[in-house]
Short mmCIF file of C-alpha atoms in Angstrom, two decimals:
data_model
loop_
_atom_site.label_atom_id
_atom_site.label_comp_id
_atom_site.label_asym_id
_atom_site.label_seq_id
_atom_site.Cartn_x
_atom_site.Cartn_y
_atom_site.Cartn_z
CA UNK A 9 268.90 111.90 -129.57
CA UNK A 10 269.23 112.34 -133.33
CA UNK A 11 265.44 112.32 -133.79
CA UNK A 12 265.04 114.89 -130.98
CA UNK A 13 267.57 117.26 -132.63
CA UNK A 14 265.86 116.90 -135.99
CA UNK A 15 262.51 117.72 -134.33
CA UNK A 16 264.01 120.84 -132.75
CA UNK A 17 265.44 121.93 -136.14
CA UNK A 18 262.09 121.40 -137.88
CA UNK A 19 260.31 123.45 -135.18
CA UNK A 20 262.79 126.29 -135.68
CA UNK A 21 262.30 126.21 -139.46
CA UNK A 22 258.51 126.33 -139.06
CA UNK A 23 258.86 129.24 -136.66
CA UNK A 24 260.91 131.21 -139.17
CA UNK A 25 258.59 130.35 -142.07
CA UNK A 26 255.31 131.18 -140.31
CA UNK A 27 256.50 134.23 -138.37
CA UNK A 28 254.92 137.33 -139.90
CA UNK A 29 257.33 139.11 -142.23
CA UNK A 30 256.66 142.41 -140.46
CA UNK A 31 258.46 141.00 -137.41
CA UNK A 32 261.74 141.58 -139.23
CA UNK A 33 260.87 145.20 -139.92
CA UNK A 34 259.76 147.73 -137.38
CA UNK A 35 260.27 146.64 -133.80
CA UNK A 36 256.97 145.61 -132.22
CA UNK A 37 255.56 146.21 -128.73
CA UNK A 38 254.23 143.69 -126.21
CA UNK A 39 252.02 143.50 -123.13
CA UNK A 40 252.10 140.86 -120.39
CA UNK A 41 251.05 140.25 -116.79
CA UNK A 42 248.93 138.21 -114.39
CA UNK A 43 245.12 138.01 -114.29
CA UNK A 44 243.71 137.51 -110.78
CA UNK A 45 240.42 137.57 -108.87
CA UNK A 46 239.67 140.86 -107.12
CA UNK A 47 238.15 139.16 -104.07
CA UNK A 48 240.84 136.57 -103.28
CA UNK A 49 243.85 137.42 -105.42
CA UNK A 50 243.87 133.88 -106.90
CA UNK A 51 245.29 133.67 -110.40
CA UNK A 52 242.73 132.87 -113.13
CA UNK A 53 243.62 130.09 -115.55
CA UNK A 54 242.31 130.34 -119.10
CA UNK A 55 241.29 134.03 -119.00
CA UNK A 56 241.01 135.83 -122.35
CA UNK A 57 243.15 138.87 -123.18
CA UNK A 58 242.89 140.52 -126.59
CA UNK A 59 243.16 143.76 -128.51
CA UNK A 60 239.68 144.91 -129.47
CA UNK A 61 238.84 144.96 -133.21
CA UNK A 62 242.03 143.04 -134.04
CA UNK A 63 243.05 139.39 -134.33
CA UNK A 64 245.72 139.69 -131.60
CA UNK A 65 245.05 137.97 -128.30
CA UNK A 66 246.18 135.44 -125.74
CA UNK A 67 244.98 133.14 -122.93
CA UNK A 68 246.47 132.95 -119.44
CA UNK A 69 248.52 129.80 -118.82
CA UNK A 70 248.49 127.43 -115.83
CA UNK A 71 250.10 130.16 -113.71
CA UNK A 72 247.60 132.86 -114.73
CA UNK A 73 250.17 134.69 -116.90
CA UNK A 74 249.55 136.07 -120.40
CA UNK A 75 251.68 137.57 -123.17
CA UNK A 76 250.63 139.44 -126.31
CA UNK A 77 253.56 140.36 -128.52
CA UNK A 78 254.08 141.64 -132.06
CA UNK A 79 251.85 144.70 -131.48
CA UNK A 80 252.20 147.52 -133.98
CA UNK A 81 252.61 151.09 -132.88
CA UNK A 82 249.33 152.82 -132.10
CA UNK A 83 246.44 153.10 -129.66
CA UNK A 84 244.35 150.02 -128.82
CA UNK A 85 241.65 148.96 -126.41
CA UNK A 86 242.89 145.96 -124.41
CA UNK A 87 240.18 143.63 -123.05
CA UNK A 88 240.51 141.16 -120.18
CA UNK A 89 237.60 138.73 -119.69
CA UNK A 90 236.58 135.41 -118.15
CA UNK A 91 233.22 133.67 -117.78
CA UNK A 92 231.49 134.81 -114.59
CA UNK A 93 233.58 137.98 -114.21
CA UNK A 94 233.12 141.58 -115.29
CA UNK A 95 235.04 142.53 -118.38
CA UNK A 96 237.89 145.04 -118.03
CA UNK A 97 238.81 147.40 -120.89
CA UNK A 98 241.68 149.86 -120.99
CA UNK A 99 242.89 152.21 -123.72
CA UNK A 100 246.65 151.81 -124.12
CA UNK A 101 249.06 153.47 -126.56
CA UNK A 102 251.99 151.30 -127.67
CA UNK A 103 255.34 152.64 -128.85
CA UNK A 104 257.85 150.66 -130.96
CA UNK A 105 259.84 148.21 -128.81
CA UNK A 106 257.79 148.96 -125.70
CA UNK A 107 257.17 146.12 -123.21
CA UNK A 108 254.28 146.83 -120.83
CA UNK A 109 253.59 144.87 -117.65
CA UNK A 110 249.88 145.11 -116.76
CA UNK A 111 248.44 142.96 -113.94
CA UNK A 112 244.63 142.99 -113.90
CA UNK A 113 242.03 141.98 -111.31
CA UNK A 114 238.64 140.70 -112.50
CA UNK A 115 235.54 141.16 -110.34
CA UNK A 116 232.89 138.40 -110.14
CA UNK A 117 229.64 139.42 -111.84
CA UNK A 118 226.02 138.44 -111.40
CA UNK A 119 224.19 138.38 -114.70
CA UNK A 120 220.39 138.54 -114.99
CA UNK A 121 219.05 137.56 -118.40
CA UNK A 122 215.48 137.87 -119.67
CA UNK A 123 215.90 135.66 -122.68
CA UNK A 124 218.69 133.54 -124.08
CA UNK A 125 218.86 132.52 -127.73
CA UNK A 126 221.48 129.96 -128.68
CA UNK A 127 222.52 129.72 -132.32
CA UNK A 128 225.32 127.77 -133.95
CA UNK A 129 226.63 127.00 -137.40
CA UNK A 130 226.36 123.50 -138.77
CA UNK A 131 230.13 123.16 -138.50
CA UNK A 132 231.78 124.08 -135.22
CA UNK A 133 235.17 125.59 -134.67
CA UNK A 134 237.72 123.27 -136.20
CA UNK A 135 240.27 124.27 -133.58
CA UNK A 136 238.06 123.45 -130.63
CA UNK A 137 239.56 120.75 -128.44
CA UNK A 138 237.06 117.99 -127.69
CA UNK A 139 239.58 115.93 -125.74
CA UNK A 140 240.07 118.34 -122.85
CA UNK A 141 237.87 119.90 -120.19
CA UNK A 142 238.23 122.38 -117.34
CA UNK A 143 236.33 121.72 -114.10
CA UNK A 144 235.92 124.43 -111.47
CA UNK A 145 235.57 123.91 -107.74
CA UNK A 146 232.20 125.65 -107.92
CA UNK A 147 230.93 122.93 -110.27
CA UNK A 148 232.28 120.16 -108.01
CA UNK A 149 230.28 121.54 -105.08
CA UNK A 150 227.10 122.07 -107.13
CA UNK A 151 226.66 118.70 -108.85
CA UNK A 152 224.70 115.93 -107.06
CA UNK A 153 226.94 114.08 -104.61
CA UNK A 154 226.87 110.97 -102.45
CA UNK A 155 227.05 112.26 -98.84
CA UNK A 156 229.67 114.90 -99.75
CA UNK A 157 231.13 116.75 -102.75
CA UNK A 158 233.91 114.82 -104.46
CA UNK A 159 236.26 115.77 -107.30
CA UNK A 160 236.40 112.40 -109.05
CA UNK A 161 232.66 111.72 -108.80
CA UNK A 162 232.03 115.10 -110.44
CA UNK A 163 234.44 114.26 -113.27
CA UNK A 164 232.59 110.97 -113.80
CA UNK A 165 229.58 112.97 -115.03
CA UNK A 166 231.52 114.31 -118.04
CA UNK A 167 231.20 112.70 -121.51
CA UNK A 168 233.59 109.82 -122.17
CA UNK A 169 234.05 108.99 -118.47
CA UNK A 170 232.35 106.33 -116.37
CA UNK A 171 232.70 104.62 -113.02
CA UNK A 172 233.17 100.92 -112.35
CA UNK A 173 230.19 101.02 -109.96
CA UNK A 174 228.21 103.35 -107.71
CA UNK A 175 230.69 102.56 -104.93
CA UNK A 176 233.86 103.55 -106.76
CA UNK A 177 235.39 106.94 -107.51
CA UNK A 178 237.84 105.40 -110.00
CA UNK A 179 238.01 107.06 -113.41
CA UNK A 180 237.52 104.97 -116.54
CA UNK A 181 238.27 107.48 -119.28
CA UNK A 182 237.59 106.43 -122.87
CA UNK A 183 238.13 102.78 -121.96
CA UNK A 184 241.31 103.36 -119.95
CA UNK A 185 241.47 101.99 -116.40
CA UNK A 186 242.34 104.14 -113.35
CA UNK A 187 245.96 102.90 -113.27
CA UNK A 188 246.46 104.20 -116.84
CA UNK A 189 245.57 107.78 -115.85
CA UNK A 190 248.21 110.27 -114.73
CA UNK A 191 246.95 112.24 -111.72
CA UNK A 192 248.87 115.37 -110.70
CA UNK A 193 248.45 117.65 -107.69
CA UNK A 194 250.43 120.88 -108.09
CA UNK A 195 252.60 119.13 -110.72
CA UNK A 196 253.26 116.15 -108.37
CA UNK A 197 252.23 112.60 -109.27
CA UNK A 198 249.71 111.09 -106.83
CA UNK A 199 249.32 107.30 -106.67
CA UNK A 200 246.00 105.62 -105.78
CA UNK A 201 244.33 108.86 -104.56
CA UNK A 202 241.33 107.33 -102.77
CA UNK A 203 239.63 107.14 -99.36
CA UNK A 204 237.29 104.47 -97.99
CA UNK A 205 238.67 101.79 -100.37
CA UNK A 206 237.92 103.92 -103.42
CA UNK A 207 234.56 105.35 -102.39
CA UNK A 208 235.93 108.92 -102.35
CA UNK A 209 238.95 110.67 -103.84
CA UNK A 210 241.64 112.22 -101.68
CA UNK A 211 241.12 115.76 -102.98
CA UNK A 212 239.39 118.18 -100.63
CA UNK A 213 237.13 120.55 -102.65
CA UNK A 214 237.86 123.38 -100.18
CA UNK A 215 241.55 123.29 -101.16
CA UNK A 216 241.25 122.93 -104.94
CA UNK A 217 241.39 125.87 -107.37
CA UNK A 218 241.31 124.30 -110.81
CA UNK A 219 241.05 120.89 -112.50
CA UNK A 220 242.26 120.19 -116.03
CA UNK A 221 241.19 116.94 -117.71
CA UNK A 222 242.80 115.59 -120.89
CA UNK A 223 240.86 112.60 -122.22
CA UNK A 224 243.12 112.16 -125.22
CA UNK A 225 245.84 113.83 -127.30
CA UNK A 226 247.27 115.45 -124.19
CA UNK A 227 250.36 117.72 -124.45
CA UNK A 228 253.84 116.17 -124.56
CA UNK A 229 254.76 117.90 -121.29
CA UNK A 230 252.82 115.20 -119.37
CA UNK A 231 255.03 112.37 -120.63
CA UNK A 232 253.84 108.98 -121.77
CA UNK A 233 250.61 107.53 -120.37
CA UNK A 234 248.32 104.88 -121.82
CA UNK A 235 245.12 106.62 -120.73
CA UNK A 236 244.57 110.24 -119.84
CA UNK A 237 245.67 113.10 -117.55
CA UNK A 238 243.97 114.79 -114.59
CA UNK A 239 245.91 117.93 -113.61
CA UNK A 240 244.77 119.48 -110.29
CA UNK A 241 245.96 122.73 -108.70
CA UNK A 242 245.63 123.79 -105.07
CA UNK A 243 244.45 127.26 -104.13
CA UNK A 244 247.17 129.88 -103.67
CA UNK A 245 245.35 131.46 -100.74
CA UNK A 246 243.44 134.71 -100.44
CA UNK A 247 245.83 137.60 -101.15
CA UNK A 248 243.47 140.31 -99.90
CA UNK A 249 241.76 139.14 -96.71
CA UNK A 250 241.91 136.33 -94.18
CA UNK A 251 239.06 133.85 -94.67
CA UNK A 252 238.06 130.41 -93.47
CA UNK A 253 235.40 127.72 -93.77
CA UNK A 254 234.00 125.09 -91.41
CA UNK A 255 231.72 122.19 -92.35
CA UNK A 256 230.49 119.40 -90.07
CA UNK A 257 228.87 116.22 -91.39
CA UNK A 258 228.12 112.62 -90.49
CA UNK A 259 230.70 111.24 -92.90
CA UNK A 260 233.43 113.88 -92.60
CA UNK A 261 234.09 117.40 -91.38
CA UNK A 262 236.22 120.06 -93.06
CA UNK A 263 238.00 123.22 -92.01
CA UNK A 264 240.16 125.64 -93.97
CA UNK A 265 241.92 128.96 -93.52
CA UNK A 266 243.67 131.23 -96.00
CA UNK A 267 244.98 134.75 -96.11
CA UNK A 268 247.75 137.16 -97.04
CA UNK A 269 251.03 138.07 -95.38
CA UNK A 270 253.63 140.70 -96.19
CA UNK A 271 255.25 138.77 -99.07
CA UNK A 272 252.48 136.53 -100.42
CA UNK A 273 249.68 134.26 -99.27
CA UNK A 274 248.98 130.92 -97.58
CA UNK A 275 246.30 128.23 -97.51
CA UNK A 276 245.68 125.33 -95.13
CA UNK A 277 242.77 122.86 -95.37
CA UNK A 278 242.00 119.87 -93.15
CA UNK A 279 239.42 117.11 -93.55
CA UNK A 280 238.70 114.13 -91.29
CA UNK A 281 236.04 111.46 -91.22
CA UNK A 282 233.58 111.62 -88.31
CA UNK A 283 232.21 108.08 -88.29
CA UNK A 284 233.14 107.27 -84.69
CA UNK A 285 229.66 108.11 -83.23
CA UNK A 286 227.95 105.99 -85.90
CA UNK A 287 230.31 103.04 -85.29
CA UNK A 288 229.75 103.30 -81.54
CA UNK A 289 226.00 102.93 -82.03
CA UNK A 290 226.41 100.01 -84.46
CA UNK A 291 228.67 98.07 -82.10
CA UNK A 292 225.73 97.60 -79.73
CA UNK A 293 223.50 96.26 -82.50
CA UNK A 294 225.68 94.57 -85.15
CA UNK A 295 228.55 92.09 -84.94
CA UNK A 296 231.98 92.59 -86.54
CA UNK A 297 231.87 96.38 -86.57
CA UNK A 298 235.33 97.91 -87.18
CA UNK A 299 237.25 98.88 -84.04
CA UNK A 300 238.60 101.88 -85.98
CA UNK A 301 237.70 103.29 -89.35
CA UNK A 302 238.78 106.81 -90.26
CA UNK A 303 240.62 108.91 -92.80
CA UNK A 304 242.09 112.40 -92.84
CA UNK A 305 243.93 114.63 -95.28
CA UNK A 306 245.78 117.93 -95.04
CA UNK A 307 246.45 120.36 -97.90
CA UNK A 308 248.73 123.35 -97.55
CA UNK A 309 250.38 125.95 -99.74
CA UNK A 310 252.47 129.04 -99.13
CA UNK A 311 253.48 131.59 -101.78
CA UNK A 312 256.41 133.98 -101.67
CA UNK A 313 256.56 136.91 -104.09
CA UNK A 314 260.23 137.84 -104.31
CA UNK A 315 259.51 140.58 -106.86
CA UNK A 316 257.28 141.27 -109.85
CA UNK A 317 259.06 138.65 -111.97
CA UNK A 318 259.79 135.90 -109.44
CA UNK A 319 257.38 133.79 -107.39
CA UNK A 320 258.11 130.74 -105.25
CA UNK A 321 255.44 128.39 -103.90
CA UNK A 322 255.63 125.36 -101.60
CA UNK A 323 252.68 122.94 -101.56
CA UNK A 324 252.16 119.75 -99.57
CA UNK A 325 249.55 117.07 -99.07
CA UNK A 326 249.21 114.24 -96.55
CA UNK A 327 246.37 111.72 -96.41
CA UNK A 328 245.89 108.52 -94.40
CA UNK A 329 243.25 105.79 -94.17
CA UNK A 330 243.24 103.49 -91.15
CA UNK A 331 240.91 100.55 -90.52
CA UNK A 332 240.95 97.85 -87.82
CA UNK A 333 238.40 95.15 -88.53
CA UNK A 334 237.67 92.03 -86.41
CA UNK A 335 236.62 89.39 -88.96
CA UNK A 336 236.23 86.57 -86.46
CA UNK A 337 237.07 85.51 -82.95
CA UNK A 338 240.74 84.87 -83.75
CA UNK A 339 241.02 86.74 -87.05
CA UNK A 340 241.72 90.47 -87.37
CA UNK A 341 242.53 92.68 -90.31
CA UNK A 342 244.33 96.04 -90.08
CA UNK A 343 245.08 98.36 -93.00
CA UNK A 344 246.92 101.65 -93.10
CA UNK A 345 247.53 103.39 -96.42
CA UNK A 346 247.89 106.89 -97.82
CA UNK A 347 249.84 109.49 -99.77
CA UNK A 348 252.30 112.26 -99.02
CA UNK A 349 253.40 114.85 -101.59
CA UNK A 350 255.64 117.90 -101.53
CA UNK A 351 256.39 120.32 -104.37
CA UNK A 352 258.34 123.54 -104.73
CA UNK A 353 257.81 125.72 -107.81
CA UNK A 354 259.83 128.71 -108.94
CA UNK A 355 258.00 130.84 -111.52
CA UNK A 356 260.10 133.42 -113.36
CA UNK A 357 259.32 135.89 -116.11
CA UNK A 358 262.59 135.93 -118.07
CA UNK A 359 261.38 138.64 -120.45
CA UNK A 360 258.00 140.03 -121.56
CA UNK A 361 257.77 137.15 -124.07
CA UNK A 362 259.44 134.29 -122.17
CA UNK A 363 257.86 132.50 -119.18
CA UNK A 364 259.52 129.70 -117.17
CA UNK A 365 258.73 127.24 -114.38
CA UNK A 366 261.08 125.06 -112.34
CA UNK A 367 259.46 122.46 -110.07
CA UNK A 368 260.91 119.95 -107.60
CA UNK A 369 258.49 117.25 -106.47
CA UNK A 370 258.39 114.31 -104.10
CA UNK A 371 255.62 111.72 -103.82
CA UNK A 372 255.25 108.82 -101.40
CA UNK A 373 252.53 106.16 -101.39
CA UNK A 374 252.37 103.48 -98.68
CA UNK A 375 250.12 100.53 -97.91
CA UNK A 376 250.60 98.19 -94.94
CA UNK A 377 247.92 95.48 -94.59
CA UNK A 378 248.18 93.18 -91.55
CA UNK A 379 246.36 89.89 -90.91
CA UNK A 380 246.40 88.35 -87.43
CA UNK A 381 245.13 84.77 -87.05
CA UNK A 382 245.47 82.87 -83.79
CA UNK A 383 248.41 84.99 -82.66
CA UNK A 384 250.24 84.66 -86.01
CA UNK A 385 250.83 87.81 -88.04
CA UNK A 386 251.11 88.21 -91.77
CA UNK A 387 252.23 91.72 -92.74
CA UNK A 388 252.95 93.34 -96.10
CA UNK A 389 254.62 96.72 -96.76
CA UNK A 390 254.17 98.28 -100.18
CA UNK A 391 255.68 101.72 -100.92
CA UNK A 392 256.21 103.91 -103.97
CA UNK A 393 258.65 106.83 -103.88
CA UNK A 394 258.87 109.25 -106.79
CA UNK A 395 261.32 112.19 -106.87
CA UNK A 396 261.34 114.42 -109.93
CA UNK A 397 262.35 117.77 -111.39
CA UNK A 398 260.41 119.63 -114.10
CA UNK A 399 261.43 122.61 -116.17
CA UNK A 400 259.09 124.35 -118.63
CA UNK A 401 259.69 127.28 -120.95
CA UNK A 402 257.17 129.17 -123.05
CA UNK A 403 258.13 131.73 -125.70
CA UNK A 404 255.53 133.86 -127.50
CA UNK A 405 257.35 135.78 -130.23
CA UNK A 406 254.07 137.13 -131.61
CA UNK A 407 250.32 136.80 -131.24
CA UNK A 408 250.14 133.99 -133.81
CA UNK A 409 252.79 131.52 -132.65
CA UNK A 410 254.16 130.15 -129.39
CA UNK A 411 257.03 127.78 -128.66
CA UNK A 412 257.01 125.52 -125.62
CA UNK A 413 259.82 123.32 -124.40
CA UNK A 414 260.88 121.53 -121.23
CA UNK A 415 261.97 118.36 -119.52
CA UNK A 416 260.59 116.10 -116.81
CA UNK A 417 263.12 113.78 -115.14
CA UNK A 418 262.97 111.72 -111.98
CA UNK A 419 263.76 108.59 -110.01
CA UNK A 420 261.14 105.98 -109.10
CA UNK A 421 261.56 103.39 -106.32
CA UNK A 422 259.14 100.55 -105.54
CA UNK A 423 259.51 98.45 -102.39
CA UNK A 424 257.56 95.31 -101.47
CA UNK A 425 258.17 93.42 -98.22
CA UNK A 426 256.35 90.47 -96.61
CA UNK A 427 256.73 89.23 -93.04
CA UNK A 428 255.21 86.04 -91.64
CA UNK A 429 255.20 85.52 -87.88
CA UNK A 430 258.01 88.04 -87.49
CA UNK A 431 260.21 86.54 -90.24
CA UNK A 432 260.87 88.32 -93.53
CA UNK A 433 259.72 86.15 -96.46
CA UNK A 434 259.97 88.67 -99.33
CA UNK A 435 262.05 91.76 -99.97
CA UNK A 436 261.78 93.18 -103.48
CA UNK A 437 263.10 96.55 -104.61
CA UNK A 438 262.83 98.06 -108.09
CA UNK A 439 264.46 101.35 -109.05
CA UNK A 440 264.37 103.21 -112.32
CA UNK A 441 265.15 106.68 -113.64
CA UNK A 442 263.19 108.44 -116.34
CA UNK A 443 263.43 111.56 -118.48
CA UNK A 444 260.76 113.02 -120.73
CA UNK A 445 261.86 115.85 -123.03
CA UNK A 446 258.98 117.94 -124.38
CA UNK A 447 259.54 120.10 -127.40
CA UNK A 448 260.34 122.43 -128.78
CA UNK A 449 256.62 122.44 -129.65
CA UNK A 450 255.34 125.02 -132.13
CA UNK A 451 251.73 126.14 -131.77
CA UNK A 452 249.95 128.36 -134.25
#
């Protein structure tokens, strides 16, 4: 606790030292708001916002919100931009102490180039982060895939990441094994997110909006992990029009629907394997074909806009794998495993320079293998339950510095039970609570 207080004091001292001296003089203006897509209304993460011909600017955070503060009085051209979208420019006059709220929609653009010349200095940008990457859903669907597009198999193509084999979607990031990687879906921890014994990941590309990968030196807000972080966000849902997709394949079929309502938007996506016809044909030609072998997953999200400064979202996920396999005449193997997650996030703009998130999450992983030999059953039940609360604050006093702080606390329960021929032979339960304070962190 003493070390934490000293760290907070040092951060405050640095903030005072490095804050421009003009901040204590004439009161400055600020501009803030959300950046969204014009076609769907989805927030854009990592969009650029800056004052033209100045050094003042900002980038939208994980909620698509930006803040530029410490603006001197005068007229400026404000620019909003993102790769693949048309740039928006507006002339705005700022008065002392003025706080403007400007929400901007960016329109997708199609660029046609005759010639492209790429030049670079011998030394790159020293501030460029080589340990992080952003993966879009468009990229996931475009890269070569085995039978169907998959999030984890697309990530495996990035530098520093490899797979254990061609039959595994597990992520080995800079030498770290899959169990050393923190995987989040809408700020909720997901355990063993795989289908078909690891052949595919549990994340449906039709439901995903953005993927953030931290291969090393990840922010303190993600807590302690030995390996890396994969932070995935579901779509918010189309805020302008109702839309849907339908895809039918030999391995799996997908369907999704999204659209607006009077106070926000919604999204629902469903995916299920469609191997039953193939298995039916194989049963007439091959021995020991599974009696049942399927998986499904459901993603959903609903957003409620209480007012311009308050948004509430509820997201859920449910995925199950089920296999029934006759190994021999008197030997059968059944396995049922999957994940369930639920998260509720309250996003509030406390002031033009202060942004806050409060998230409640629940995650459940279960695995129940069953062996039956000569009428004798051996059954195991393995469950992981994780309940947590997260609170994040971000303060941007000027265009040069930002202060981020928060806490992530929760309760983790692990249960392991064995039953042999109807009798319980093992009952183990482990419970622990955790708390991860993050910050205050000063960024310049």
